[in-house]
PDB file of C-alpha atoms in Angstrom:
ATOM      1  CA  GLN A  60     116.598 101.563 101.252  1.00 84.00           C
ATOM      2  CA  VAL A  61     113.562 100.472 102.693  1.00 91.00           C
ATOM      3  CA  GLN A  62     110.500 102.604 104.138  1.00 95.00           C
ATOM      4  CA  LEU A  63     108.198 101.224 106.880  1.00 96.00           C
ATOM      5  CA  VAL A  64     105.017 102.918 107.683  1.00 96.00           C
ATOM      6  CA  GLU A  65     103.235 101.729 110.376  1.00 96.00           C
ATOM      7  CA  SER A  66      99.380 102.916 110.887  1.00 96.00           C
ATOM      8  CA  GLY A  67      96.319 101.635 112.865  1.00 97.00           C
ATOM      9  CA  GLY A  68      97.487 102.698 116.496  1.00 96.00           C
ATOM     10  CA  GLY A  69      94.812 104.637 118.663  1.00 97.00           C
ATOM     11  CA  LEU A  70      92.778 104.418 122.491  1.00 98.00           C
ATOM     12  CA  VAL A  71      90.689 101.608 122.790  1.00 98.00           C
ATOM     13  CA  GLN A  72      89.274 100.300 125.676  1.00 98.00           C
ATOM     14  CA  ALA A  73      90.240  97.391 127.540  1.00 98.00           C
ATOM     15  CA  GLY A  74      88.704  94.186 125.886  1.00 98.00           C
ATOM     16  CA  GLY A  75      88.682  96.054 122.624  1.00 98.00           C
ATOM     17  CA  SER A  76      90.521  95.331 119.305  1.00 98.00           C
ATOM     18  CA  LEU A  77      92.971  97.254 116.981  1.00 98.00           C
ATOM     19  CA  ARG A  78      94.563  96.348 113.655  1.00 98.00           C
ATOM     20  CA  LEU A  79      97.836  97.722 112.921  1.00 98.00           C
ATOM     21  CA  THR A  80      99.678  97.646 109.618  1.00 98.00           C
ATOM     22  CA  CYS A  81     102.989  97.895 108.187  1.00 98.00           C
ATOM     23  CA  ALA A  82     103.820  98.855 104.682  1.00 96.00           C
ATOM     24  CA  ALA A  83     107.067  98.305 103.280  1.00 95.00           C
ATOM     25  CA  SER A  84     108.107 100.482 100.298  1.00 92.00           C
ATOM     26  CA  GLY A  85     111.517 100.389  98.520  1.00 88.00           C
ATOM     27  CA  ARG A  86     114.052  97.561  98.492  1.00 79.00           C
ATOM     28  CA  THR A  87     111.381  94.828  99.570  1.00 75.00           C
ATOM     29  CA  PHE A  88     112.810  92.319  97.405  1.00 78.00           C
ATOM     30  CA  SER A  89     115.112  90.684  99.889  1.00 86.00           C
ATOM     31  CA  ILE A  90     112.767  90.313 102.781  1.00 91.00           C
ATOM     32  CA  TYR A  91     113.497  87.568 105.148  1.00 94.00           C
ATOM     33  CA  ALA A  92     110.990  88.248 108.018  1.00 96.00           C
ATOM     34  CA  MET A  93     109.258  91.103 109.415  1.00 97.00           C
ATOM     35  CA  GLY A  94     108.119  91.970 113.257  1.00 97.00           C
ATOM     36  CA  TRP A  95     106.382  93.857 115.399  1.00 98.00           C
ATOM     37  CA  PHE A  96     108.017  95.534 118.432  1.00 98.00           C
ATOM     38  CA  ARG A  97     106.735  97.580 121.142  1.00 98.00           C
ATOM     39  CA  GLN A  98     107.889  99.832 123.986  1.00 98.00           C
ATOM     40  CA  ALA A  99     106.260 101.331 126.943  1.00 96.00           C
ATOM     41  CA  PRO A 100     107.451 104.156 128.922  1.00 91.00           C
ATOM     42  CA  GLY A 101     110.172 103.432 131.209  1.00 94.00           C
ATOM     43  CA  LYS A 102     110.387  99.449 129.881  1.00 96.00           C
ATOM     44  CA  GLU A 103     112.608  97.988 127.246  1.00 96.00           C
ATOM     45  CA  ARG A 104     111.714  97.350 123.740  1.00 96.00           C
ATOM     46  CA  GLU A 105     109.803  94.111 123.449  1.00 96.00           C
ATOM     47  CA  SER A 106     109.420  91.860 120.432  1.00 97.00           C
ATOM     48  CA  ILE A 107     106.026  90.537 120.368  1.00 98.00           C
ATOM     49  CA  ALA A 108     105.418  88.855 116.892  1.00 98.00           C
ATOM     50  CA  THR A 109     107.610  87.829 113.858  1.00 98.00           C
ATOM     51  CA  ILE A 110     106.691  86.471 110.528  1.00 98.00           C
ATOM     52  CA  THR A 111     108.832  85.115 107.978  1.00 97.00           C
ATOM     53  CA  TRP A 112     108.241  86.279 104.624  1.00 95.00           C
ATOM     54  CA  SER A 113     108.727  82.892 102.112  1.00 94.00           C
ATOM     55  CA  TYR A 114     106.845  80.478 104.461  1.00 95.00           C
ATOM     56  CA  GLY A 115     104.533  82.689 106.836  1.00 96.00           C
ATOM     57  CA  SER A 116     105.880  80.743 109.865  1.00 97.00           C
ATOM     58  CA  THR A 117     104.995  82.692 112.856  1.00 98.00           C
ATOM     59  CA  TYR A 118     106.136  83.311 116.537  1.00 97.00           C
ATOM     60  CA  TYR A 119     104.768  85.247 119.737  1.00 98.00           C
ATOM     61  CA  ALA A 120     105.629  86.461 122.831  1.00 98.00           C
ATOM     62  CA  ASP A 121     104.269  84.790 125.887  1.00 97.00           C
ATOM     63  CA  SER A 122     102.422  87.902 126.506  1.00 96.00           C
ATOM     64  CA  VAL A 123     100.334  88.493 123.358  1.00 98.00           C
ATOM     65  CA  LYS A 124     100.090  84.542 122.311  1.00 98.00           C
ATOM     66  CA  GLY A 125      96.676  83.577 121.652  1.00 97.00           C
ATOM     67  CA  ARG A 126      95.469  87.246 121.504  1.00 98.00           C
ATOM     68  CA  PHE A 127      97.668  88.877 118.667  1.00 98.00           C
ATOM     69  CA  THR A 128      98.182  87.649 115.026  1.00 98.00           C
ATOM     70  CA  ILE A 129     100.614  88.475 112.640  1.00 98.00           C
ATOM     71  CA  SER A 130     100.082  88.373 108.919  1.00 98.00           C
ATOM     72  CA  ARG A 131     101.431  89.068 105.942  1.00 97.00           C
ATOM     73  CA  ASP A 132     100.381  89.916 102.284  1.00 96.00           C
ATOM     74  CA  THR A 133     103.702  89.395 100.449  1.00 94.00           C
ATOM     75  CA  ALA A 134     101.898  91.307  97.051  1.00 94.00           C
ATOM     76  CA  LYS A 135     101.792  94.281  99.127  1.00 94.00           C
ATOM     77  CA  ASN A 136     104.463  94.197 100.858  1.00 94.00           C
ATOM     78  CA  THR A 137     102.534  94.475 103.809  1.00 96.00           C
ATOM     79  CA  VAL A 138     102.506  92.912 107.302  1.00 98.00           C
ATOM     80  CA  TYR A 139      99.252  93.148 109.807  1.00 98.00           C
ATOM     81  CA  LEU A 140      99.203  92.924 113.681  1.00 98.00           C
ATOM     82  CA  GLN A 141      95.485  92.088 114.732  1.00 98.00           C
ATOM     83  CA  MET A 142      95.258  92.861 118.520  1.00 98.00           C
ATOM     84  CA  ASN A 143      92.435  91.324 120.571  1.00 98.00           C
ATOM     85  CA  SER A 144      91.546  91.303 123.983  1.00 98.00           C
ATOM     86  CA  LEU A 145      93.411  94.245 124.733  1.00 98.00           C
ATOM     87  CA  LYS A 146      94.695  95.109 128.111  1.00 97.00           C
ATOM     88  CA  PRO A 147      96.208  98.021 129.461  1.00 97.00           C
ATOM     89  CA  GLU A 148      99.544  96.659 129.709  1.00 96.00           C
ATOM     90  CA  ASP A 149      99.803  96.498 126.223  1.00 97.00           C
ATOM     91  CA  THR A 150      99.781 100.199 126.040  1.00 98.00           C
ATOM     92  CA  ALA A 151     103.039 101.277 124.194  1.00 98.00           C
ATOM     93  CA  LEU A 152     104.632 102.606 120.735  1.00 98.00           C
ATOM     94  CA  TYR A 153     104.416  99.950 118.332  1.00 98.00           C
ATOM     95  CA  TYR A 154     107.063  99.292 115.927  1.00 97.00           C
ATOM     96  CA  CYS A 155     107.284  97.276 112.570  1.00 97.00           C
ATOM     97  CA  ALA A 156     110.833  96.083 111.242  1.00 97.00           C
ATOM     98  CA  MET A 157     112.272  94.134 108.550  1.00 96.00           C
ATOM     99  CA  ARG A 158     115.012  91.673 108.880  1.00 94.00           C
ATOM    100  CA  THR A 159     116.762  91.225 105.261  1.00 91.00           C
ATOM    101  CA  VAL A 160     118.171  88.012 104.117  1.00 89.00           C
ATOM    102  CA  VAL A 161     121.707  89.425 104.326  1.00 87.00           C
ATOM    103  CA  ALA A 162     121.033  90.483 107.745  1.00 87.00           C
ATOM    104  CA  SER A 163     121.490  88.754 111.191  1.00 87.00           C
ATOM    105  CA  THR A 164     119.012  91.151 113.054  1.00 92.00           C
ATOM    106  CA  TYR A 165     116.611  93.415 112.197  1.00 94.00           C
ATOM    107  CA  ASN A 166     117.975  96.365 110.247  1.00 92.00           C
ATOM    108  CA  TYR A 167     115.312  98.641 109.286  1.00 95.00           C
ATOM    109  CA  TRP A 168     112.429 100.210 111.327  1.00 97.00           C
ATOM    110  CA  GLY A 169     109.209 102.195 111.255  1.00 97.00           C
ATOM    111  CA  GLN A 170     108.806 105.357 113.186  1.00 96.00           C
ATOM    112  CA  GLY A 171     105.971 103.527 115.324  1.00 96.00           C
ATOM    113  CA  THR A 172     102.271 103.874 116.321  1.00 97.00           C
ATOM    114  CA  GLN A 173     100.903 104.617 119.727  1.00 98.00           C
ATOM    115  CA  VAL A 174      98.266 102.329 121.244  1.00 98.00           C
ATOM    116  CA  THR A 175      96.684 103.121 124.384  1.00 98.00           C
ATOM    117  CA  VAL A 176      94.415 100.896 126.028  1.00 98.00           C
ATOM    118  CA  SER A 177      92.123 102.343 128.381  1.00 97.00           C
ATOM    119  CA  SER A 178      90.780 100.227 131.801  1.00 94.00           C
TER     120      SER A 178
END
């Protein structure tokens, strides 16, 4: 099994920055990619950033492109999300997720960390 633990959320003013961390433990030898998702109240969950584990290729949703940066530390089995120029509409519960090499979609999820951006 795999456990994912997010941290780094909190309350920040618009224009500020936060860095989210997601630490993976357990059967981490089969990671294909990790991603960050978010869900605001009354809205569907949104994929905002993805990174492939071997090559570090990154993908971003248009809503965060240019403001957020995803990165990974393969030695620590940790993925980060640096969030700059935060906006009130970035307020959401942020989740990290892992896709293993045998899966066609993300098959492990963290519990989420709340990010609140005040105007």
